Coordinates of C-alpha atoms and ligand atoms in Angstrom, one line a residue:
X1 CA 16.6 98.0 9.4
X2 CA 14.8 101.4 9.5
X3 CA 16.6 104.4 7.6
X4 CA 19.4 105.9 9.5
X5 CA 18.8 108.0 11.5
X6 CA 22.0 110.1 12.6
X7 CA 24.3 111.0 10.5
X8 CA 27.5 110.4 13.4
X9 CA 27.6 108.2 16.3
X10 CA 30.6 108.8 18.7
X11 CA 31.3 106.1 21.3
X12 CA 33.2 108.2 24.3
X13 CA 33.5 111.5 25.6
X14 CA 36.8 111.4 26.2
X15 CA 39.1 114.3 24.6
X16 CA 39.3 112.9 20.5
X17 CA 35.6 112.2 20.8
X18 CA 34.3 115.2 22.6
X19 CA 36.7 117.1 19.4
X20 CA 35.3 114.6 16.7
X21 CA 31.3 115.3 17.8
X22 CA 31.8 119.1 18.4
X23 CA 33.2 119.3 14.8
X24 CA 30.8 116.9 12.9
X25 CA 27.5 118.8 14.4
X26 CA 29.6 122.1 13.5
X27 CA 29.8 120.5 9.8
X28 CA 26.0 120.4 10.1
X29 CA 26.0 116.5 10.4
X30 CA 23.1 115.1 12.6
X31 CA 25.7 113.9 15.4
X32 CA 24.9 111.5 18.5
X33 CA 27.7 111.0 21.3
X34 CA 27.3 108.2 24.1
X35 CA 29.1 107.9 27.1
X36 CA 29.3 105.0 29.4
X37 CA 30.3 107.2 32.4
X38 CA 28.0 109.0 34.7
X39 CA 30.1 111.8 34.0
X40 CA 31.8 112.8 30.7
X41 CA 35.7 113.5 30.0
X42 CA 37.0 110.2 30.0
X43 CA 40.9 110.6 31.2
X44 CA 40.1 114.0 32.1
X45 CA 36.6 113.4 34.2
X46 CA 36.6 114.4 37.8
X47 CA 34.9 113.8 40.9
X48 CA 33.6 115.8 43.9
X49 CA 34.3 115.2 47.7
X50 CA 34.3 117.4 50.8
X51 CA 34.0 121.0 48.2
X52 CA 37.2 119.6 46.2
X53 CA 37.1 119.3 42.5
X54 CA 39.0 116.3 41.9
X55 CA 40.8 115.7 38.3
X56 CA 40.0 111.8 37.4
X57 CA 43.4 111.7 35.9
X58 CA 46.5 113.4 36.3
X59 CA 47.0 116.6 34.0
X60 CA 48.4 119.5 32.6
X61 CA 47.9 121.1 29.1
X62 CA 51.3 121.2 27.1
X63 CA 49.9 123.3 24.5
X64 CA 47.3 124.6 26.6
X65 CA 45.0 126.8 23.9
X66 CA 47.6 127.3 21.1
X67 CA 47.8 123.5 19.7
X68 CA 45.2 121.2 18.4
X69 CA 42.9 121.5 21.3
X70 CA 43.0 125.5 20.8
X71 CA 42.1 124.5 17.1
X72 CA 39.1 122.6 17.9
X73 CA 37.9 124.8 20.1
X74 CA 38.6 127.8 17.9
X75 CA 36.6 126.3 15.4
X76 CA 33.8 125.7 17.4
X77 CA 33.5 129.0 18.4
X78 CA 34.2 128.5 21.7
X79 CA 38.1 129.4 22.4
X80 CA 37.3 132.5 24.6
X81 CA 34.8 130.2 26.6
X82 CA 37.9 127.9 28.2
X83 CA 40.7 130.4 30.2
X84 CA 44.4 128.0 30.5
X85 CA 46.2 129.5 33.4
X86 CA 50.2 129.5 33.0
X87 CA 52.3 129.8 36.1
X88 CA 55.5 131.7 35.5
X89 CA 57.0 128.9 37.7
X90 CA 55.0 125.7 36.5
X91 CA 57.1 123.1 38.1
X92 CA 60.0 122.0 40.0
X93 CA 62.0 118.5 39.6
X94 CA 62.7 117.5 43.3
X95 CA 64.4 114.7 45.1
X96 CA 67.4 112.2 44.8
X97 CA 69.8 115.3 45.2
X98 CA 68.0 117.2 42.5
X99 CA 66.2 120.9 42.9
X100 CA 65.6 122.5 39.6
X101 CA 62.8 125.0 39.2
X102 CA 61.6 124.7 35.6
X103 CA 59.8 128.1 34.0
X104 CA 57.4 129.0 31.1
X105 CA 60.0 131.1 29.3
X106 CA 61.9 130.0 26.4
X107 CA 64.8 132.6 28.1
X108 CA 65.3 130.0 31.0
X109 CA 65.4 126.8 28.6
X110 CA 69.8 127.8 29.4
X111 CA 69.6 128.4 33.1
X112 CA 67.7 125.6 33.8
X113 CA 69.5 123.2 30.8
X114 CA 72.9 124.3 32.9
X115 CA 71.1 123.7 36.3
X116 CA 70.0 120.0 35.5
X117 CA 73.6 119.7 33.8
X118 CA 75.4 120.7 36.8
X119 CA 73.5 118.6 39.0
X120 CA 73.9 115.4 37.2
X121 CA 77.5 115.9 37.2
X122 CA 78.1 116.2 33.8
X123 CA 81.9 117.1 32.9
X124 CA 82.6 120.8 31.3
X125 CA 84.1 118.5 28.7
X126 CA 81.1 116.8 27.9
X127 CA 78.7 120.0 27.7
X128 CA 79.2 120.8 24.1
X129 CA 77.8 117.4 23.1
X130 CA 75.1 117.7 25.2
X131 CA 74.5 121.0 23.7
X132 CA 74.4 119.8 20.4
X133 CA 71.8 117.6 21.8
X134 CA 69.5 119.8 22.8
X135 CA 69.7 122.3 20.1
X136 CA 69.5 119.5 17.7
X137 CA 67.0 117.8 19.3
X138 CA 64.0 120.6 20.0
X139 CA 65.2 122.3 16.1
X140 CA 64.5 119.3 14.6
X141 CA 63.4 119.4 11.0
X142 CA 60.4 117.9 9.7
X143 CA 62.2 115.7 7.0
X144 CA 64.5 114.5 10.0
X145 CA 61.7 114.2 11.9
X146 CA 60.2 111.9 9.6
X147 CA 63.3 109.6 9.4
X148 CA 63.3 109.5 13.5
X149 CA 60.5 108.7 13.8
X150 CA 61.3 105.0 12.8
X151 CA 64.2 105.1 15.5
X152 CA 63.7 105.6 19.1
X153 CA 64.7 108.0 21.9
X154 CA 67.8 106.1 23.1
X155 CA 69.3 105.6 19.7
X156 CA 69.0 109.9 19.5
X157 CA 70.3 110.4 22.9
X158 CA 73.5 107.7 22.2
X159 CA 74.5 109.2 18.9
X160 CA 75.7 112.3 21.2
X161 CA 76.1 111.6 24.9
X162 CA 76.7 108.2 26.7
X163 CA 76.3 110.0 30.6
X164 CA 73.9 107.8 32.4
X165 CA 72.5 110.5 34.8
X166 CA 71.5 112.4 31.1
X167 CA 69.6 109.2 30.3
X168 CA 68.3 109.2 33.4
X169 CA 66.2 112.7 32.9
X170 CA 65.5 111.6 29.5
X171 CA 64.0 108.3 30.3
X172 CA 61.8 110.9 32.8
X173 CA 61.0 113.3 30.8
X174 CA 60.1 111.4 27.9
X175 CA 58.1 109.2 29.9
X176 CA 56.1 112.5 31.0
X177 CA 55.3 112.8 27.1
X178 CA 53.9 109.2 26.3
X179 CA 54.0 107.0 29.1
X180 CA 56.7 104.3 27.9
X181 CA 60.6 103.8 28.4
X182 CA 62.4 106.3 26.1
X183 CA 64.4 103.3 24.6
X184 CA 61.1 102.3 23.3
X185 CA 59.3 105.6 22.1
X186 CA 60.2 107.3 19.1
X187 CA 62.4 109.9 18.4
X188 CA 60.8 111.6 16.1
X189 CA 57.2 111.7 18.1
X190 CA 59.3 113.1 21.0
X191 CA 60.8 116.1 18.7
X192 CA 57.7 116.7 17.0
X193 CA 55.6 116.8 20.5
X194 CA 58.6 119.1 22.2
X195 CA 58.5 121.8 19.1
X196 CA 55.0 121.9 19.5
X197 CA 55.1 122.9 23.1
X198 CA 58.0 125.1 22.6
X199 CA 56.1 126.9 19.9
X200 CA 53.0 127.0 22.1
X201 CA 54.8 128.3 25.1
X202 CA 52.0 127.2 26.7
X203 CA 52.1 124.6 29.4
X204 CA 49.1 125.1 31.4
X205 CA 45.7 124.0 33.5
X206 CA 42.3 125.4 32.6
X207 CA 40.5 127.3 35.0
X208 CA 37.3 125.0 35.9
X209 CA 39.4 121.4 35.7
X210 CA 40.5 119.8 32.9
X211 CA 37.1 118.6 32.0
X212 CA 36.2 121.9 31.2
X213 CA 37.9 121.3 27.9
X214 CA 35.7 118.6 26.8
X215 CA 32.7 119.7 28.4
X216 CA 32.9 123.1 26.3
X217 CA 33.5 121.3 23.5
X218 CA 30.2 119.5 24.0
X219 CA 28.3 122.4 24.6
X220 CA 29.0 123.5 21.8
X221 CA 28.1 120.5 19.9
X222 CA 25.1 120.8 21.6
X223 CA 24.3 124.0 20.3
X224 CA 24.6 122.9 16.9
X225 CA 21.7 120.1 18.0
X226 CA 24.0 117.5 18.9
X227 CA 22.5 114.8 21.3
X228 CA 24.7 113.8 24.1
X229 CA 23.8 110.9 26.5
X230 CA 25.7 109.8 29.6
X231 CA 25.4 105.9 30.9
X232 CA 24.9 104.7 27.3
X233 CA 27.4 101.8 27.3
X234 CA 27.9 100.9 23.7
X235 CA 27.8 97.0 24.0
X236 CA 27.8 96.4 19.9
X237 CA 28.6 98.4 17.0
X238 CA 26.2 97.3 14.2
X239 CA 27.4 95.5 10.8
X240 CA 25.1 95.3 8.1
X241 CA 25.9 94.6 4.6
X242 CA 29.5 95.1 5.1
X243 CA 29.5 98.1 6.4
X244 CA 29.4 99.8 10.6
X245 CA 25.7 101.4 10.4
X246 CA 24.7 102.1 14.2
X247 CA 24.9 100.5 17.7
X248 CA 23.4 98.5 20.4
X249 CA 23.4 99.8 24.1
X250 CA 23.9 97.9 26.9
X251 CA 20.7 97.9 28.0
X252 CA 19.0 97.2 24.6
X253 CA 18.5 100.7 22.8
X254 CA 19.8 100.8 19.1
X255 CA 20.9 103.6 17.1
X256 CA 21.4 103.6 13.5
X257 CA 23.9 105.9 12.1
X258 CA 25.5 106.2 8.4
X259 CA 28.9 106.6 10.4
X260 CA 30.0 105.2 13.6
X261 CA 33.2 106.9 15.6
X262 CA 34.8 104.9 18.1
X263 CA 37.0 106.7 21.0
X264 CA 37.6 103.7 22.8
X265 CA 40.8 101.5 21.6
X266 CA 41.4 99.9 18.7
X267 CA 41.9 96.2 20.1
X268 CA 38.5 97.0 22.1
X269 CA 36.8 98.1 18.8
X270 CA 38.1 95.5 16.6
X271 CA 38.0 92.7 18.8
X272 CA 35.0 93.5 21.5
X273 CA 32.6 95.8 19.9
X274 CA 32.6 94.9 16.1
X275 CA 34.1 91.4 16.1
X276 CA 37.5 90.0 14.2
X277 CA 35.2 88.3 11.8
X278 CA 34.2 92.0 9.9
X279 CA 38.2 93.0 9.4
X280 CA 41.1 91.7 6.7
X281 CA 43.2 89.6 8.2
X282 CA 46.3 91.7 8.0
X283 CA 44.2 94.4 10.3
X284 CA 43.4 91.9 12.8
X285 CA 47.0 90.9 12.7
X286 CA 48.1 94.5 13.0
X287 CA 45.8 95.6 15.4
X288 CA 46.6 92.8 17.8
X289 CA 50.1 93.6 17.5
X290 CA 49.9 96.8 19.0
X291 CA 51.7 97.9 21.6
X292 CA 49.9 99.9 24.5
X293 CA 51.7 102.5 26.7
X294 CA 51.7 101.9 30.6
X295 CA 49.2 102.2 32.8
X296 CA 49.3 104.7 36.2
X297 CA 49.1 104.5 39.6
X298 CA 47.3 107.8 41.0
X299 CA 46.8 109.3 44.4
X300 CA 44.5 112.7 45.2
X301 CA 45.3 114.2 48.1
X302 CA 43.6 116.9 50.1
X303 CA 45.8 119.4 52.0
X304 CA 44.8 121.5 55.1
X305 CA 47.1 124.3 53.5
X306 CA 48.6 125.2 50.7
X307 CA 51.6 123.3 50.8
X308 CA 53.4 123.0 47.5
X309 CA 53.9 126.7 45.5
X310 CA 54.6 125.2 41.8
X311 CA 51.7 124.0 39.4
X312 CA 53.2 120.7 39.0
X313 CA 56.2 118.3 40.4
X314 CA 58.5 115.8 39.3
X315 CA 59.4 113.9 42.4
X316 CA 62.4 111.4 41.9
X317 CA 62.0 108.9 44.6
X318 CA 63.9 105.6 45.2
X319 CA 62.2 102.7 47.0
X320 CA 65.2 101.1 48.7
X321 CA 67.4 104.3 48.5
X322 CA 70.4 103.2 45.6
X323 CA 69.1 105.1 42.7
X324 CA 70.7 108.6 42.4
X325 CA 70.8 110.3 39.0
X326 CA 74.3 111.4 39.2
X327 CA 75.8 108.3 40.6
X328 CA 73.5 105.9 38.2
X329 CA 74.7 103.4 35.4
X330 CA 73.2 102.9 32.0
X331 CA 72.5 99.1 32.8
X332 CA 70.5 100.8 36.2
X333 CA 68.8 103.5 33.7
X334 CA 67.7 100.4 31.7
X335 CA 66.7 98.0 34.7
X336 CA 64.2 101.1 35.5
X337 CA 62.0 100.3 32.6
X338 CA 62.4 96.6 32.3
X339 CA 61.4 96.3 35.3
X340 CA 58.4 98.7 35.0
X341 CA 57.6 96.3 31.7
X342 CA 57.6 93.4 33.5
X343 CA 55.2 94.3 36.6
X344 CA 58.6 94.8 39.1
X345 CA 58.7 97.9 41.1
X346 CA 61.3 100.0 39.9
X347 CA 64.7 101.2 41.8
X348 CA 63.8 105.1 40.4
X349 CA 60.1 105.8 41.3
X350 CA 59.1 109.3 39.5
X351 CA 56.0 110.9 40.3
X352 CA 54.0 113.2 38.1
X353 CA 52.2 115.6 40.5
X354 CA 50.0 118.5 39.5
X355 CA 48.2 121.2 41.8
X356 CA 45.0 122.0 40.1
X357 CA 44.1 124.1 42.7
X358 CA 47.2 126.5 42.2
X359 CA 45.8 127.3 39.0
X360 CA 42.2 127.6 40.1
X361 CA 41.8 128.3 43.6
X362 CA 38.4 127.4 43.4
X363 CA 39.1 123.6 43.0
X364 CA 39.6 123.1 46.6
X365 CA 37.6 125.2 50.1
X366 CA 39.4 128.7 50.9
X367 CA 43.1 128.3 51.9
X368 CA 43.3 124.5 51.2
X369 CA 44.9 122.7 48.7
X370 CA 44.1 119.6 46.1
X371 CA 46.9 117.2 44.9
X372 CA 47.3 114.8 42.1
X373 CA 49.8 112.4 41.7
X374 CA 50.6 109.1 39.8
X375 CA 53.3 107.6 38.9
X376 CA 53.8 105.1 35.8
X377 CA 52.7 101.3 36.5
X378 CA 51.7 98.3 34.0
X379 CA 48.9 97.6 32.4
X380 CA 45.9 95.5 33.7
X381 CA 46.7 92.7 31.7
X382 CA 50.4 92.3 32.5
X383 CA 51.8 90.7 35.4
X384 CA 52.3 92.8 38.5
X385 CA 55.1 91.2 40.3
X386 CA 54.5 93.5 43.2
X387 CA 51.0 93.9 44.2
X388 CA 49.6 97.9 43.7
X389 CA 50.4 98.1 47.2
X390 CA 53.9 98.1 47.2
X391 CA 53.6 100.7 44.4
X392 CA 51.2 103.1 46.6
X393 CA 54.6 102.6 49.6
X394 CA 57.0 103.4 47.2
X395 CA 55.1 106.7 46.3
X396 CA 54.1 107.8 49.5
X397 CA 57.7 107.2 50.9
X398 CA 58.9 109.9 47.7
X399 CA 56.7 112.4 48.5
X400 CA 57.6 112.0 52.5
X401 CA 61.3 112.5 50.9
X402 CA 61.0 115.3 48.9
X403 CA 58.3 117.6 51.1
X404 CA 58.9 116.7 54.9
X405 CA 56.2 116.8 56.4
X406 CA 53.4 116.7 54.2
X407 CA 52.0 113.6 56.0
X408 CA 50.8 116.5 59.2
X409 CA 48.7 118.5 56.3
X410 CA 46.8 115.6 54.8
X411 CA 43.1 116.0 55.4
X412 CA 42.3 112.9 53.3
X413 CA 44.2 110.5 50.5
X414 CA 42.6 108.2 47.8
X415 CA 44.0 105.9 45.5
X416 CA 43.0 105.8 41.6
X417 CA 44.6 102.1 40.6
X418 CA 45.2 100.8 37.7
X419 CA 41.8 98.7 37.5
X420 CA 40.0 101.8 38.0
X421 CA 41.5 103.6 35.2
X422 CA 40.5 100.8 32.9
X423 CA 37.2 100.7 33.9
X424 CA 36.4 104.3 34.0
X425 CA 38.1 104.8 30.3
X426 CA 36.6 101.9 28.9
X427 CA 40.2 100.6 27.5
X428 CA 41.1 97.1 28.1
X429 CA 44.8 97.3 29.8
X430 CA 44.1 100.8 31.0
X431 CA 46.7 102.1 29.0
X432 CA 46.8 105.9 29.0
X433 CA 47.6 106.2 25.5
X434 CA 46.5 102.9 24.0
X435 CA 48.6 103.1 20.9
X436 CA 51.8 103.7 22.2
X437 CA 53.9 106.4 20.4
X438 CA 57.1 103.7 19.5
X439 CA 58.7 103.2 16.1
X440 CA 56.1 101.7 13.3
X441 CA 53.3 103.5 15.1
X442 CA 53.8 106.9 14.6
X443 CA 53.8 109.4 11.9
X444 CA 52.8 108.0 8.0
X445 CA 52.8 104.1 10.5
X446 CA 50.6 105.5 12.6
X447 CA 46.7 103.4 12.9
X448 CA 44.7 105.1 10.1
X449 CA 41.4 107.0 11.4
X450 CA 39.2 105.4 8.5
X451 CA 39.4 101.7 9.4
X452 CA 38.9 99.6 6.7
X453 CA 35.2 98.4 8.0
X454 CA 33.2 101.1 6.0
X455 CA 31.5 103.6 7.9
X456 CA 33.9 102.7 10.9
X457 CA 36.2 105.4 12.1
X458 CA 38.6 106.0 15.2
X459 CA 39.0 109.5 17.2
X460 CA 41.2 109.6 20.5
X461 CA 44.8 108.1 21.4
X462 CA 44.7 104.8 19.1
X463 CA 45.0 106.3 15.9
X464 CA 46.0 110.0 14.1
X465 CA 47.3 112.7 15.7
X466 CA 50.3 113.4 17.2
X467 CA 51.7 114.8 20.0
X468 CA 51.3 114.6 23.7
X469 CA 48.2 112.9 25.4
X470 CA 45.1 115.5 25.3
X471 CA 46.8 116.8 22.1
X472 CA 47.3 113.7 20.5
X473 CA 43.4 112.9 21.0
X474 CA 42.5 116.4 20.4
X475 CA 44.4 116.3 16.9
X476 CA 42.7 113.0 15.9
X477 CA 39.4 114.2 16.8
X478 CA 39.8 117.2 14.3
X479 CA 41.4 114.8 11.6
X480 CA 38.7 111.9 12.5
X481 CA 36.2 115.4 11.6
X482 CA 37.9 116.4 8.7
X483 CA 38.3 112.8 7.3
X484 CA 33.8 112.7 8.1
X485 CA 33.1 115.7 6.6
X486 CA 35.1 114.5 3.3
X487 CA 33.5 110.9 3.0
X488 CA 30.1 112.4 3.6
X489 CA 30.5 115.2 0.7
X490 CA 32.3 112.8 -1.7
X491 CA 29.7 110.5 -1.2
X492 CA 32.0 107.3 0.2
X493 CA 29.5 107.5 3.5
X494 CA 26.0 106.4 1.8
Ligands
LIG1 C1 47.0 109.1 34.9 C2 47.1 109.8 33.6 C3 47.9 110.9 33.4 C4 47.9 111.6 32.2 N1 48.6 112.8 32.1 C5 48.5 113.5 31.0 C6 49.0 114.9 30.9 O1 49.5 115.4 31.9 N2 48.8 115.6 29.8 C7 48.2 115.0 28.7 O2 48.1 115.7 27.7 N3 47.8 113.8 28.7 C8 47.9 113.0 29.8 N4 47.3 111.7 29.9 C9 46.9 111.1 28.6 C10 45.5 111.6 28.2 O3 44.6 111.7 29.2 C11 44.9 110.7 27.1 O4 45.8 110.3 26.2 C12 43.7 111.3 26.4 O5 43.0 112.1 27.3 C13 42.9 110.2 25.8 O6 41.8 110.8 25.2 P1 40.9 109.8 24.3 O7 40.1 110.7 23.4 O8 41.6 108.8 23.7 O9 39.8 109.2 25.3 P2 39.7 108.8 26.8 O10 39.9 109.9 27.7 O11 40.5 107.6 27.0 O12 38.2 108.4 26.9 C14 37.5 107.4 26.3 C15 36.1 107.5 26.5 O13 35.3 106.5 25.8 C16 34.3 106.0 26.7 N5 34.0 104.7 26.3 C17 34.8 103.6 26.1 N6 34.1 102.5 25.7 C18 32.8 102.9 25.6 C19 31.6 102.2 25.3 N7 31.6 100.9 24.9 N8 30.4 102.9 25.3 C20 30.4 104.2 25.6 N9 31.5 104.9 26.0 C21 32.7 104.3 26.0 C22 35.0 106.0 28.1 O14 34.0 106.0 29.1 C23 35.7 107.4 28.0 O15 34.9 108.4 28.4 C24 47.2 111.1 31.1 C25 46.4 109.9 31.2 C26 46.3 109.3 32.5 C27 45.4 108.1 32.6

């Protein structure tokens, strides 16, 4: 083989790559990024039809600019060129008896805490508890933080209130943040991501669509002479003499690179694009084990009008009608998720719904109005007991419940399934955070960013970081940078 000839090579565009490249070429490190995709953004690509801008994914930015994408994009140079847009009145949780507007102000965190209280039902003698809960829960300190997060969500919430309709929200909430049942995810993630967004005060949409993010981010690697190239499918990453030193495309062009930065997931790097064969035995064992967060079901919807007012909506919906938060039972709260885990469409159906349009008008033609919408489902590779169908009913039948008479504004209404996440991201499973944030996979356990291949690292949701979604990948990206710039001045990349 010829002399290297980059310095970098990032597989993906999605939002840890897109961090990882801008930062390397800012470091002055000869930086190539690939991306399989026609378009770049991964998770948070879009699409155009009929003069709507339509958001691949589902998203809002719970940090918006102040977290780790802020960061990145601060130190790139670039933070003025991205505007986040907060709504004083970002979303609403509707449905099943429920109707709680939810603000960007820290001074509503009571009204609305005593809102969602009085509307689950929860006794007078039972609020000081859930008080403590709360206040407990989003003060967290970072030593406690650190012992929960071995321990997950449930095991917090239990230690102080046993109301099922308070279990109910959490297991919604929390599966907002990472995708996964909350007596699965970790505790400590879940306080760590909430007093990052409460410090942020943030919650927001960028003006331009979420890709805008990423695709400032590789402008600006461009600037610093970065090379970025769209339908390069990465089909091999390149061993030689023990060490990752470049990669074969798809359709036959090679790239050699003293460091090679993979965005997709770890069991797809390990296992697909290096081979077992080049790892210890305890990483192959580890990485295997890994558990993935769901998968989504996704619908974009095009409205004649502007319909809904809020940025966002949580719409509780019930398939067959018996699931009410106030009325529930901890054995129904836990049926939810089992079920969800093993491909059964659950009795609670929440659906994530964002208006990118609300935020930036010009997303969607004068006077009309752009819809997102998904709602958690399993992954590709798990058995779906009900077909995607009955998942698209159960959907559609919540948002008829919660805005009557929606169905008269629709222009038009496409589905994003779970196959076509996994194929647009490149993850096997289709996982939207493919290392899910549950005990023994978080914090110090968290997959390391250096693998143990030499000159083979990882930038996105599989390993680093912390937080929620974009943030997570964001804040690997910058470590997956940081960790670069180190090995390349301390001589451990050759
Ligand atoms: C439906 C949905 C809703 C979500 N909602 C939110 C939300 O509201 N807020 C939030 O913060 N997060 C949300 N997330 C999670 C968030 O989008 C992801 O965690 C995050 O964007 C993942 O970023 P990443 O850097 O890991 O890469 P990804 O966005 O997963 O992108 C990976 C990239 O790598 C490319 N790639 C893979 N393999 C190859 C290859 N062999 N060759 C070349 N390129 C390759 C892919 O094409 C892709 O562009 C959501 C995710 C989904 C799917």
């Amino acid at each position: 083989m010829t002399e290297p000839i980059y310095d970098v090579i990032v597989i993906g565009t999605g939002m840890g790559g897109s961090a990882c490249g801008a930062l390397s070429a800012r470091a002055g490190l000869k930086t190539l990024i690939l991306e399989k995709n026609p378009r770049i953004g991964g998770a948070c690509s879009y699409y155009e039809k009929d003069g709507f801008h339509v958001d691949f994914g589902t998203h809002l930015f719970t940090c918006g600019g102040e977290g780790a994408i802020g960061e990145v994009l601060r130190r790139v140079g670039a933070r003025s060129r991205v505007e986040f847009v907060q709504l004083r009145r970002f979303s609403r949780i509707l449905g099943l008896d429920m109707n709680i507007p939810l603000y960007n102000s820290l001074l509503s965190i009571f009204r609305t805490s005593y809102r969602i209280h009085h509307q689950l039902g929860i006794r007078l003698r039972e609020m000081p508890d859930v008080v403590r809960l709360n206040y407990n829960f989003f003060r967290m300190p970072d030593e406690d933080i650190e012992k929960w997060d071995d321990r997950t969500m449930e095991e917090y919430v239990m230690q102080y209130s046993q109301n099922p309709g308070l279990m109910a929200i959490t297991n919604v909430v929390l599966a907002l943040y990472f995708v996964y049942p909350y007596w699965k995810t970790s505790a400590g993630e879940g306080a760590w991501a909430s007093k990052a967004m409460i410090k942020a005060q943030a919650i927001s949409y960028p003006k331009g669509g979420a890709v805008i993010v990423h695709q400032t981010m590789l402008d600006a690697a461009k600037d610093r002479g970065a090379t970025v190239l769209t339908q390069a499918r990465v089909r091999k990453i390149l061993v030689e003499k023990g060490a990752a030193c470049g990669v074969e495309l798809e359709d036959g062009r090679k790239f050699l690179g003293r460091a090679v930065v993979s965005n997709g997931s770890l069991k797809d790097t390990v296992f697909n694009l290096v081979g077992a064969q080049h790892f210890p035995e305890d990483y192959r064992k580890m990485t295997d084990g890994l558990e993935q967060a769901h998968n989504a079901v996704q619908f974009k919807i095009a409205l004649d009008r502007k319909v809904i007012k809020e940025g966002s909506l949580i719409v509780l919906g019930s398939p067959h009608g018996d699931f009410r938060p106030k009325t529930t039972t901890v054995p129904q709260v836990h049926r939810v998720y089992e079920d969800l885990l093993s491909g059964r469409l659950p009795e609670l159906v929440p659906l994530y719904l964002v208006v990118p349009s609300n935020f930036d008008p010009s997303l969607a033609p004068p006077g009309k109005q752009i819809i997102i919408l998904c709602t958690g489902a399993p992954l590709t590779t798990s058995k779906w007991v009900d077909p995607p169908e009955v998942w698209e009913e159960a959907m559609m039948k919540a948002l008829r419940e919660a805005i009557p008479g929606i169905e008269r504004h629709i222009l038009w209404k496409e589905v994003v399934g779970a196959k076509a996440i996994e194929s647009w991201i490149g993850k096997t499973g289709g996982s939207c955070v493919s290392t899910a944030q549950v005990p023994g996979q978080v914090g110090k356990k968290r997959p390391a960013i250096r693998s143990p291949l030499p000159g083979l690292y990882f930038a996105g949701d599989q390993a680093g970081g912390r937080g929620i979604g974009t943030e997570l990948a964001a804040r690997s990206g910058m470590e997956c940078a940081e960790i670069l710039d180190s090995d390349f001045r301390n001589g451990r990349i050759s």
